[in-house]
Amino acid sequence: MEEKILSIQTAQNELLEKAKKDGVKTAWDRKVDLKAPCGFGVAGVCCRICAMGPCRVSPVPGKGADRGICGATADVIVARNFARMVAGGAAAHSDHGRSIVLTLLNASKDGDFKVKDEKKLMKVAKRLGVETEGRDIYDIAHDTAKAGLEQFSKQIGTLTLPPTVPEKRAEVWNKLGVMPRNIDRDIVSIMHSTHIGCAADAESLIKMSMRAAIADGWGGSYLATEFSDIMFETPKEIDTEANLGVLQGNSVNVVLHGHEPTLSEMIILASEDPELIELAKAQGADGINLVGMCCTANEATMRHGLKLAGNFLQQELAVVTGAVEAVVVDVQCIMPALAQLSKNYHTKFITTSPKAEITGSTHIEFDEEHAYESAKKILKEAIMNFKNRDNSKVYIPDVKSKAVVGYSTESIVSALDKVTNSNIGVAGTVKPLADCIVSGVLRGAAGVVGCNNPKTPHDNGHVEIIKNLIANDVIVVATGCAAQAAAKAGLLQKEARNYAGAGLKKVCELVDIPPVLHMGSCVDISRILELVGTVANHLGVDISDLPVVGVAPEWMSEKAVSIGTYVVSSGIDTWLGVVPPVTGGPEVVDILTNRMEDMVGAKFFIETDPKKASEQMVERIEEKRKRIGI
Ligand code: BF8
Ligand code: SF4
């Protein structure tokens, strides 16, 4: 295991050296070029909401200007900036969710997008109040899509919460006034209230942030996952490989990067088209090698075992290998740098979404109405580019790890069923998992999620924290770039149980799972919510009573801020390994790291040292256990 962890660094260093030799820059170089970041920005006290400003107030009370021109204090500026980050993140996740719901609305028996998981469709239809008895499957699907769209825009009432939200949790939200109305409205509310001359109270702004974030986690993201499962199937355990060594020397290498599975699913299908395989061979290639980057990779690996080329900070390194014919992207977490970088190699950088056009890219819009043909057109571009590869510029690091992925709540429950027959309990429920936690065989569970950030050594926080947690009998679920960090480090192999404590190791042996479960992309954190909500309901407690924690060791995106906010609002203590831009607002810091505990039974912890963070997480898990007497 150690060797594998070291080799990840080696692969990266070799490619960084190559980048230098090739005369190209990466995020790490640009970070150096930018020199030290602005102190006002770091503390969150720079406001440019209106044209009387920008106003930079002092992050240190009593030193320099303490108010903006309109009179906004440091806390108001920090809270407004925080709320806008949540709005941005919730909007990105939820707009992704909306796209998926709209795709189902247009799905048909003979079309490119179909209902593949009828069981999931029935479950979602039922929860959204759609009649299913004796009806055509596509009528149900279309009505379920309409009911899903309602969640974005209904003007009366509140968000339809999934049944996995414990009643006690819903009461907490109602009492606090943070129950979401609808997904779009609570994002719009933030944009309205943070306009010049509107909300100027830190606590009220944080509550608005909580409301919009809850609508993201239990609304937009939840729907994104459910509707993706309906059309592309609920993930099941499947094998894959991870790291840049999944690129192949003599194949047409295509990196699928971004977030929405609609594009990647169609490209995967098209890559099996005999016409395209022949075309690739006619160009002298062995075939087409699709690999994934960021959350598109997570979506597609969960359902097809697509190989994981890497996470956020590896997108440029993939191009630097010189072996990539095309990077095909849709939305989110795509570095605009890829446009310039790919011009230094033969790589085609293909954007496909009107939501994310990038200057310098080849833009081929993905047309959902003719999805398969559109996917073929994109792949053809990549195939025809194979002949332009300059073999003297190619270097593929010989580094990859095996991994087992595909742990939806459904596949976890079915894995648990392996032991129910023998002695532990009823099949098809989370009882065995709950029993293991109550008995203490597992001390608790942790969600390790989020991005990469050049402020921290690449993947180090994820890997270090996961290793410490599993050694302490804390089962880990992972999503997003964190899950890929775990995959590359070999932690998603079943043999990784040898690095777990005795209790977790035993559970992994019995159930035949790795100690770290890949639960999907970042919108799939809804799967984690579903799982903890189901366990809480099973035990008749609130989520905040469970010995469960969350951590985003290397977060960077606004989406991560929304995630952190809904995870804490759901009652799960959350650690951040990168300091958020709030330190200039003492009241905001107090709300996030202290007062939220009184409001929702959980709070943020900020700890940049992975070792210390994992120690604190284990400590908190033990405290929770004591508190509920287990
Ligand atoms: O949504 S973990 S860098 S890829 S934001 Fe982006 Fe962060 Fe990766 Fe997926 Ni999530
Ligand atoms: Fe300055 Fe207030 Fe305008 Fe912000 S809203 S830029 S603090 S005047």
XYZ file of C-alpha atoms and ligand atoms in Angstrom:
648
model
C 0.000 0.000 0.000
C 2.749 2.446 0.945
C 4.445 1.828 -2.360
C 1.279 2.651 -4.257
C 0.831 5.876 -2.342
C 4.414 6.827 -3.106
C 4.048 5.914 -6.754
C 1.128 8.301 -7.173
C 3.444 11.116 -6.205
C 6.112 9.754 -8.553
C 3.718 9.710 -11.515
C 2.784 13.254 -10.789
C 6.299 14.502 -10.330
C 7.407 12.871 -13.562
C 4.618 14.586 -15.469
C 5.335 17.921 -13.824
C 8.951 17.561 -14.967
C 7.708 16.726 -18.460
C 5.454 19.797 -18.419
C 8.483 21.922 -17.577
C 10.481 20.337 -20.383
C 7.571 20.844 -22.789
C 7.411 24.503 -21.729
C 3.818 24.368 -20.441
C 2.349 25.567 -17.180
C -0.034 23.815 -14.805
C -2.164 24.970 -11.874
C 0.811 24.592 -9.551
C 2.927 26.953 -11.712
C 0.122 29.489 -11.963
C -0.295 29.385 -8.197
C 3.376 30.390 -7.867
C 2.978 33.099 -10.554
C 0.058 34.603 -8.649
C 2.268 35.076 -5.577
C 0.621 35.393 -2.136
C -3.166 35.729 -2.293
C -4.822 38.974 -1.205
C -5.263 39.011 2.585
C -8.683 40.677 2.352
C -9.928 37.969 0.001
C -8.524 35.237 2.227
C -10.441 36.653 5.201
C -13.609 37.176 3.120
C -13.827 40.921 3.873
C -13.711 42.234 0.321
C -17.125 43.317 -1.003
C -17.835 44.174 -4.639
C -21.585 43.763 -4.526
C -22.240 47.366 -5.610
C -20.414 50.061 -7.591
C -19.867 52.330 -4.602
C -17.177 49.793 -3.771
C -15.246 47.557 -3.969
C -14.875 47.960 -0.199
C -12.204 46.163 1.724
C -12.795 46.364 5.445
C -10.273 45.418 8.044
C -10.231 41.763 9.025
C -8.772 42.840 12.370
C -11.214 44.709 14.640
C -9.974 48.171 15.621
C -7.447 48.400 12.752
C -8.407 50.321 9.614
C -11.884 50.819 8.104
C -14.451 48.696 9.881
C -17.375 49.322 7.514
C -18.005 49.506 3.783
C -19.431 52.690 2.205
C -23.007 51.444 2.805
C -22.125 50.644 6.412
C -21.834 46.872 6.014
C -19.664 45.395 8.758
C -16.999 42.732 8.260
C -19.462 40.089 9.469
C -22.130 41.204 7.014
C -19.645 41.183 4.125
C -18.278 37.771 5.103
C -21.771 36.294 5.595
C -22.978 37.678 2.262
C -19.944 36.261 0.469
C -20.451 32.909 2.176
C -24.145 32.856 1.220
C -23.279 33.612 -2.406
C -20.814 30.727 -2.433
C -23.587 28.435 -1.208
C -25.957 29.828 -3.846
C -23.360 29.176 -6.580
C -22.735 25.646 -5.398
C -26.406 24.785 -4.905
C -27.187 26.233 -8.347
C -24.528 24.105 -10.041
C -25.657 20.854 -8.407
C -29.325 21.581 -8.825
C -29.120 22.745 -12.422
C -27.315 19.477 -13.136
C -30.266 17.763 -11.392
C -32.745 19.712 -13.509
C -30.990 18.634 -16.743
C -31.257 14.986 -15.767
C -34.946 15.349 -14.876
C -35.599 17.047 -18.227
C -33.832 14.199 -20.007
C -36.241 11.722 -18.413
C -39.151 13.938 -19.425
C -38.098 13.370 -23.029
C -37.110 9.713 -22.660
C -38.929 7.175 -24.818
C -38.954 3.473 -25.617
C -37.368 4.076 -29.020
C -35.254 7.098 -28.138
C -31.612 7.294 -27.088
C -32.525 7.806 -23.421
C -34.640 5.077 -21.869
C -35.892 3.886 -18.506
C -33.359 1.262 -17.498
C -34.187 0.821 -13.827
C -37.933 0.358 -13.438
C -37.650 -0.515 -9.757
C -35.998 2.806 -9.029
C -38.567 4.620 -11.179
C -41.398 3.107 -9.122
C -39.686 4.098 -5.886
C -39.183 7.695 -7.006
C -42.662 7.931 -8.554
C -44.153 6.802 -5.263
C -42.201 9.269 -3.188
C -43.221 12.126 -5.485
C -46.892 11.084 -5.370
C -47.190 9.782 -8.941
C -49.827 7.117 -9.671
C -48.172 3.893 -10.857
C -50.900 1.255 -10.784
C -51.460 -0.356 -14.209
C -49.832 2.484 -16.139
C -47.357 2.470 -19.031
C -43.807 2.781 -17.791
C -43.109 5.884 -19.912
C -46.285 7.613 -18.733
C -45.083 7.051 -15.184
C -41.592 8.273 -16.122
C -42.895 11.484 -17.690
C -45.195 12.238 -14.758
C -42.356 11.524 -12.353
C -40.186 13.980 -14.296
C -42.941 16.608 -14.065
C -43.224 15.995 -10.324
C -39.438 16.315 -10.100
C -39.518 19.638 -11.965
C -42.170 20.865 -9.499
C -39.544 20.625 -6.761
C -37.562 23.339 -8.509
C -40.347 25.826 -8.843
C -43.488 25.197 -6.822
C -44.711 28.457 -5.322
C -46.826 26.996 -2.550
C -45.697 24.750 0.276
C -42.257 23.316 0.876
C -39.828 20.928 -0.794
C -41.083 17.340 -0.831
C -38.570 15.741 1.500
C -37.510 12.150 0.823
C -38.745 9.693 3.480
C -35.111 9.215 4.484
C -35.215 12.572 6.293
C -36.012 11.597 9.906
C -39.058 13.369 11.327
C -36.950 14.839 14.106
C -34.662 16.433 11.516
C -37.587 17.990 9.666
C -38.782 19.409 13.011
C -35.355 20.967 13.616
C -35.490 22.655 10.207
C -39.057 23.877 10.674
C -38.296 25.298 14.110
C -35.218 27.083 12.833
C -37.008 28.429 9.763
C -34.684 26.727 7.285
C -37.128 24.312 5.667
C -36.632 24.809 1.903
C -39.558 26.101 -0.151
C -38.280 25.008 -3.543
C -34.833 24.476 -5.042
C -34.666 27.537 -7.302
C -36.400 29.921 -4.919
C -33.992 29.451 -2.045
C -31.051 30.179 -4.351
C -32.832 33.261 -5.726
C -33.616 34.349 -2.157
C -29.894 34.461 -1.407
C -29.170 36.517 -4.518
C -31.955 38.931 -3.574
C -31.057 39.216 0.088
C -27.360 39.757 -0.608
C -28.071 42.642 -3.002
C -26.911 46.045 -1.739
C -29.149 47.305 1.010
C -30.925 44.087 1.896
C -30.015 41.480 4.558
C -27.380 42.747 7.000
C -27.452 40.196 9.778
C -24.914 37.380 9.836
C -27.148 34.771 11.463
C -30.022 35.416 9.090
C -27.668 35.110 6.097
C -26.250 31.829 7.363
C -29.772 30.497 7.869
C -30.628 31.398 4.275
C -27.489 29.538 3.250
C -28.609 26.503 5.224
C -32.032 26.552 3.576
C -30.637 26.725 0.030
C -28.029 24.083 0.854
C -30.650 21.696 2.286
C -32.607 22.160 -0.951
C -29.437 21.171 -2.805
C -28.630 18.030 -0.796
C -32.123 16.683 -0.209
C -33.538 18.275 -3.404
C -31.444 19.059 -6.480
C -28.627 16.597 -5.828
C -31.027 13.938 -4.556
C -33.110 14.207 -7.729
C -29.963 14.166 -9.892
C -28.975 10.830 -8.378
C -32.442 9.290 -8.455
C -33.166 10.274 -12.048
C -29.690 9.212 -13.234
C -30.305 5.806 -11.674
C -33.673 5.540 -13.423
C -32.140 6.162 -16.856
C -28.685 4.671 -16.443
C -29.228 2.089 -13.671
C -28.542 2.054 -9.975
C -24.866 1.195 -9.482
C -23.750 -2.241 -8.364
C -20.345 -3.464 -7.241
C -17.918 -3.385 -10.172
C -14.149 -3.484 -10.756
C -12.089 -0.672 -12.230
C -8.605 0.816 -12.307
C -7.374 4.261 -11.380
C -4.598 6.718 -12.201
C -2.997 8.020 -15.370
C -1.561 4.603 -16.173
C -5.027 3.721 -17.529
C -4.151 5.629 -20.709
C -2.999 3.243 -23.441
C -0.002 3.550 -25.723
C -1.629 2.643 -29.017
C -5.315 3.406 -28.502
C -7.410 6.457 -29.199
C -7.457 7.859 -25.658
C -10.504 9.948 -24.831
C -10.824 11.639 -21.444
C -14.442 12.235 -20.375
C -14.480 15.116 -17.935
C -17.215 17.094 -16.192
C -20.362 16.045 -14.400
C -23.625 15.132 -16.072
C -23.862 11.436 -16.996
C -26.072 12.067 -20.049
C -23.058 12.852 -22.259
C -20.738 10.166 -20.899
C -23.392 7.432 -21.090
C -23.944 8.169 -24.777
C -20.219 8.298 -25.532
C -19.685 4.976 -23.776
C -22.433 3.494 -25.938
C -20.999 5.036 -29.109
C -17.500 3.740 -28.303
C -18.870 0.221 -28.833
C -20.202 1.075 -32.297
C -18.449 -1.258 -34.823
C -18.247 1.599 -37.317
C -16.197 3.693 -34.899
C -14.012 0.806 -33.767
C -13.212 0.084 -37.416
C -12.489 3.749 -37.992
C -10.059 3.754 -35.073
C -8.305 0.664 -36.434
C -8.106 2.223 -39.862
C -6.135 5.053 -38.252
C -3.635 2.532 -36.923
C -4.947 2.434 -33.358
C -5.723 -0.734 -31.386
C -9.138 0.645 -30.471
C -10.885 3.334 -28.439
C -9.879 3.749 -24.810
C -12.341 5.837 -22.804
C -11.199 7.054 -19.414
C -12.797 9.435 -16.929
C -11.817 12.553 -15.034
C -13.530 14.184 -12.032
C -17.213 13.433 -11.384
C -18.067 12.243 -14.895
C -15.553 9.511 -14.143
C -17.286 8.746 -10.865
C -20.718 8.508 -12.470
C -19.501 6.254 -15.275
C -17.243 4.053 -13.189
C -20.094 3.363 -10.758
C -22.235 2.022 -13.602
C -19.741 0.684 -16.172
C -16.398 0.346 -14.392
C -15.015 3.170 -16.588
C -11.336 3.571 -15.779
C -10.493 6.596 -13.638
C -7.711 8.690 -15.176
C -7.692 10.966 -12.179
C -9.198 13.722 -10.125
C -9.355 17.505 -10.401
C -5.624 18.284 -10.275
C -4.815 15.629 -12.853
C -6.844 17.071 -15.721
C -3.863 19.002 -17.055
C -1.448 16.145 -16.396
C -3.546 13.869 -18.600
C -2.916 16.227 -21.521
C 0.781 16.503 -20.614
C 1.145 12.743 -21.254
C 0.839 13.635 -24.946
C -1.264 10.504 -25.383
C -4.763 11.997 -25.240
C -6.618 12.468 -28.520
C -9.490 14.391 -26.924
C -10.680 15.763 -23.615
C -14.470 15.884 -23.874
C -16.169 18.049 -21.271
C -19.623 19.251 -20.283
C -19.970 21.332 -17.115
C -18.131 22.150 -13.863
C -14.572 21.788 -12.603
C -13.093 22.129 -16.085
C -9.992 24.296 -16.000
C -10.109 26.896 -18.778
C -6.349 26.300 -18.918
C -7.054 23.148 -20.933
C -7.740 25.281 -24.018
C -4.227 26.680 -24.170
C -2.538 23.585 -22.811
C -4.063 21.234 -25.364
C -2.695 23.436 -28.182
C 0.815 22.496 -27.047
C 0.007 18.879 -27.758
C -2.191 17.292 -30.401
C -5.119 16.991 -27.950
C -8.554 18.258 -28.984
C -10.309 20.034 -26.160
C -14.005 19.554 -26.960
C -16.661 21.510 -25.078
C -20.223 20.302 -25.508
C -22.512 22.385 -23.291
C -23.903 25.868 -23.918
C -23.530 26.289 -20.135
C -19.757 25.986 -20.391
C -18.310 27.276 -23.654
C -14.608 27.998 -23.323
C -12.572 30.246 -25.605
C -10.010 28.218 -27.520
C -11.933 24.941 -27.390
C -13.531 23.015 -30.235
C -17.227 23.406 -29.447
C -19.473 20.562 -30.568
C -22.805 20.947 -28.869
C -24.210 17.727 -27.430
C -27.679 17.505 -28.909
C -29.818 15.411 -26.570
C -32.502 14.945 -29.192
C -29.977 13.167 -31.400
C -27.766 12.053 -28.550
C -26.234 8.936 -30.067
C -25.366 10.632 -33.345
C -23.990 13.584 -31.427
C -21.800 11.295 -29.319
C -20.536 9.563 -32.481
C -19.638 12.910 -34.016
C -17.620 13.839 -30.935
C -15.834 10.486 -30.877
C -15.020 10.730 -34.584
C -13.166 13.986 -33.900
C -11.029 12.142 -31.380
C -10.421 9.153 -33.633
C -9.401 11.280 -36.604
C -6.938 13.072 -34.354
C -4.977 9.884 -33.596
C -2.742 10.369 -36.621
C -1.611 13.717 -35.232
C -0.130 12.156 -32.100
C 3.604 12.864 -31.791
C 5.062 9.736 -30.233
C 8.239 11.552 -29.233
C 6.062 13.653 -26.897
C 4.278 10.708 -25.285
C 4.893 9.625 -21.725
C 2.310 7.538 -19.885
C 3.321 6.844 -16.296
C 3.151 3.167 -15.504
C 0.999 3.712 -12.456
C -2.479 2.455 -11.756
C -4.328 0.728 -8.937
C -7.166 -1.730 -8.938
C -10.382 -0.607 -7.266
C -13.870 -1.878 -6.493
C -16.599 0.729 -6.905
C -20.383 0.961 -7.318
C -21.673 1.263 -3.758
C -25.111 2.801 -4.019
C -27.278 2.455 -0.911
C -29.020 -0.398 -2.727
C -25.769 -2.259 -3.403
C -24.571 -1.731 0.174
C -27.833 -3.165 1.485
C -27.545 -6.127 -0.870
C -23.927 -6.712 0.247
C -25.163 -6.688 3.842
C -27.726 -9.320 2.906
C -24.834 -11.762 2.542
C -24.636 -11.939 6.318
C -28.311 -11.594 7.211
C -29.134 -15.191 6.388
C -26.525 -16.536 8.735
C -27.213 -14.601 11.920
C -27.544 -10.859 11.834
C -31.097 -10.049 10.793
C -33.666 -9.222 8.170
C -32.676 -9.136 4.494
C -32.958 -5.938 2.477
C -32.419 -3.507 5.345
C -29.619 -1.545 6.973
C -30.084 -3.520 10.198
C -26.712 -5.314 9.976
C -24.930 -1.983 9.512
C -26.850 -0.374 12.366
C -26.153 -3.416 14.575
C -22.419 -3.222 13.859
C -22.401 0.447 14.837
C -24.519 -0.027 17.964
C -22.444 -3.003 19.145
C -19.245 -1.026 18.565
C -17.663 -3.461 16.086
C -17.693 -0.388 13.884
C -17.095 2.729 15.970
C -18.818 4.902 13.387
C -18.833 6.072 9.795
C -17.204 8.938 7.931
C -17.886 10.566 4.592
C -14.654 11.705 2.956
C -15.560 13.968 0.065
C -14.550 16.920 -2.052
C -11.930 18.281 -4.340
C -8.201 18.794 -4.777
C -6.640 22.139 -4.028
C -3.066 23.200 -4.816
C -2.997 24.784 -1.350
C -2.506 21.255 -0.008
C -0.318 18.386 -1.280
C -2.333 16.561 -3.920
C -4.461 13.737 -2.437
C -2.409 13.688 0.753
C -5.223 14.916 3.025
C -7.716 12.415 1.603
C -5.402 9.443 1.878
C -3.972 10.268 5.295
C -7.398 10.873 6.841
C -8.905 7.734 5.316
C -6.031 5.574 6.540
C -6.331 6.918 10.072
C -10.104 6.497 10.145
C -10.182 2.910 8.923
C -7.394 1.993 11.346
C -9.764 3.204 14.079
C -12.662 0.999 12.907
C -14.489 3.856 11.231
C -15.997 2.720 7.919
C -15.442 5.308 5.185
C -17.729 6.260 2.326
C -16.236 8.499 -0.343
C -17.415 10.529 -3.325
C -16.006 13.032 -5.797
C -12.284 13.620 -6.090
C -11.771 12.130 -2.620
C -13.023 8.765 -3.869
C -10.521 8.871 -6.712
C -7.710 9.731 -4.342
C -8.687 6.618 -2.375
C -8.848 4.533 -5.569
C -5.372 5.605 -6.670
C -3.974 4.818 -3.233
C -5.330 1.273 -3.432
C -7.792 1.922 -0.613
C -10.804 0.775 -2.661
C -9.436 -2.752 -2.962
C -10.923 -5.412 -0.756
C -7.406 -6.254 0.478
C -7.199 -2.748 1.957
C -9.129 -4.222 4.885
C -5.706 -5.301 6.153
C -5.136 -1.640 6.990
C -8.382 -1.473 8.983
C -8.842 -2.019 12.710
C -9.950 -5.466 13.877
C -13.681 -4.642 13.936
C -13.871 -3.048 10.506
C -11.647 -5.761 9.059
C -14.040 -8.415 10.329
C -17.068 -6.651 8.863
C -15.283 -6.242 5.501
C -14.412 -9.949 5.465
C -17.948 -11.020 6.335
C -19.659 -8.739 3.844
C -16.843 -8.896 1.265
C -16.430 -5.170 0.779
C -13.466 -2.768 0.893
C -13.135 -0.585 4.025
C -13.725 2.481 1.840
C -16.882 2.495 -0.261
C -17.009 4.576 -3.445
C -20.523 6.052 -3.463
C -20.217 8.114 -6.622
C -19.964 11.719 -7.736
C -20.487 14.861 -5.659
C -24.226 15.017 -6.356
C -24.228 11.422 -5.119
C -23.538 12.686 -1.617
C -27.314 12.323 -1.678
C -26.594 8.572 -1.488
C -24.705 9.201 1.757
C -27.634 11.265 3.076
C -29.995 8.455 2.058
C -27.875 5.882 3.878
C -27.464 7.829 7.137
C -31.133 8.870 7.056
C -32.156 5.231 6.623
C -29.930 4.123 9.512
C -31.296 6.932 11.731
C -34.889 5.984 10.876
C -34.106 2.334 11.544
C -32.798 3.202 15.019
C -35.555 5.755 15.654
C -33.068 8.588 16.229
C -32.076 11.823 14.497
C -29.068 11.925 12.149
C -27.258 14.160 14.659
C -27.387 11.295 17.201
C -25.349 8.965 14.990
C -21.567 8.550 15.347
C -21.090 9.835 11.833
C -18.774 12.593 10.603
C -17.902 14.265 7.304
C -14.699 15.788 5.962
C -13.602 17.690 2.867
C -9.807 17.654 3.270
C -8.897 19.427 0.015
C -12.082 21.291 -0.947
C -12.000 24.245 -3.337
C -15.382 24.715 -5.086
C -18.551 26.609 -4.204
C -20.319 23.267 -4.547
C -18.229 22.030 -1.626
C -19.419 24.978 0.491
C -23.023 24.078 -0.263
C -22.295 20.426 0.521
C -20.604 21.257 3.834
C -23.538 23.473 4.770
C -26.207 20.856 4.035
C -24.208 18.082 5.681
C -23.868 20.130 8.893
C -27.520 21.222 8.625
C -28.430 17.545 8.385
C -26.752 16.970 11.757
C -23.316 15.703 10.715
C -20.152 17.365 12.063
C -17.949 18.370 9.147
C -14.216 19.036 8.964
C -12.703 21.378 6.392
C -9.037 20.906 5.520
C -8.793 24.225 3.699
C -9.695 27.380 5.649
C -12.816 28.996 4.128
C -12.794 32.764 3.450
C -14.684 33.650 6.632
C -11.962 34.407 9.165
C -12.514 38.194 8.919
C -16.030 37.816 10.352
C -15.801 36.775 14.005
C -19.543 36.293 14.341
C -19.711 34.177 11.189
C -16.853 32.013 12.488
C -18.709 31.659 15.792
C -21.938 30.632 14.049
C -20.250 28.062 11.791
C -17.910 26.500 14.350
C -19.987 26.888 17.489
C -23.571 28.176 17.420
C -24.657 25.827 14.605
C -24.388 23.027 17.114
C -27.262 24.526 19.115
C -29.231 25.139 15.946
C -28.828 21.794 14.146
C -26.801 19.518 16.451
C -23.611 19.705 14.391
C -20.979 22.240 13.365
C -17.936 22.900 11.195
C -14.408 22.111 12.345
C -11.514 23.729 10.514
C -8.262 21.764 10.665
C -5.586 21.847 8.001
C -3.461 19.060 9.517
C -4.906 15.725 8.280
C -3.534 13.795 11.242
C -5.076 16.152 13.767
C -8.342 16.282 11.818
C -8.681 12.500 11.846
C -7.883 12.362 15.576
C -10.575 14.957 16.239
C -13.051 13.022 14.085
C -12.435 9.787 15.993
C -12.734 11.662 19.295
C -16.033 13.201 18.236
C -17.353 9.793 17.145
C -16.544 8.392 20.597
C -18.215 11.402 22.266
C -21.371 10.814 20.205
C -21.364 7.137 21.175
C -21.167 8.053 24.850
C -23.917 10.628 24.462
C -26.409 8.091 23.119
C -25.166 5.336 25.433
C -23.689 2.899 22.925
O -18.335 17.834 -8.111
S -14.901 17.000 -5.843
S -13.151 19.186 -7.860
S -15.043 17.139 -9.665
S -16.379 19.963 -6.987
Fe -15.077 19.221 -8.766
Fe -14.570 19.123 -6.262
Fe -13.838 17.195 -7.813
Fe -17.064 16.883 -8.952
Ni -17.092 17.845 -6.586
Fe -19.199 48.529 -0.387
Fe -21.630 48.110 0.694
Fe -21.325 48.268 -1.964
Fe -20.352 46.175 -0.621
S -22.497 46.714 -0.840
S -19.330 47.304 -2.256
S -19.725 47.098 1.308
S -20.943 49.891 -0.474
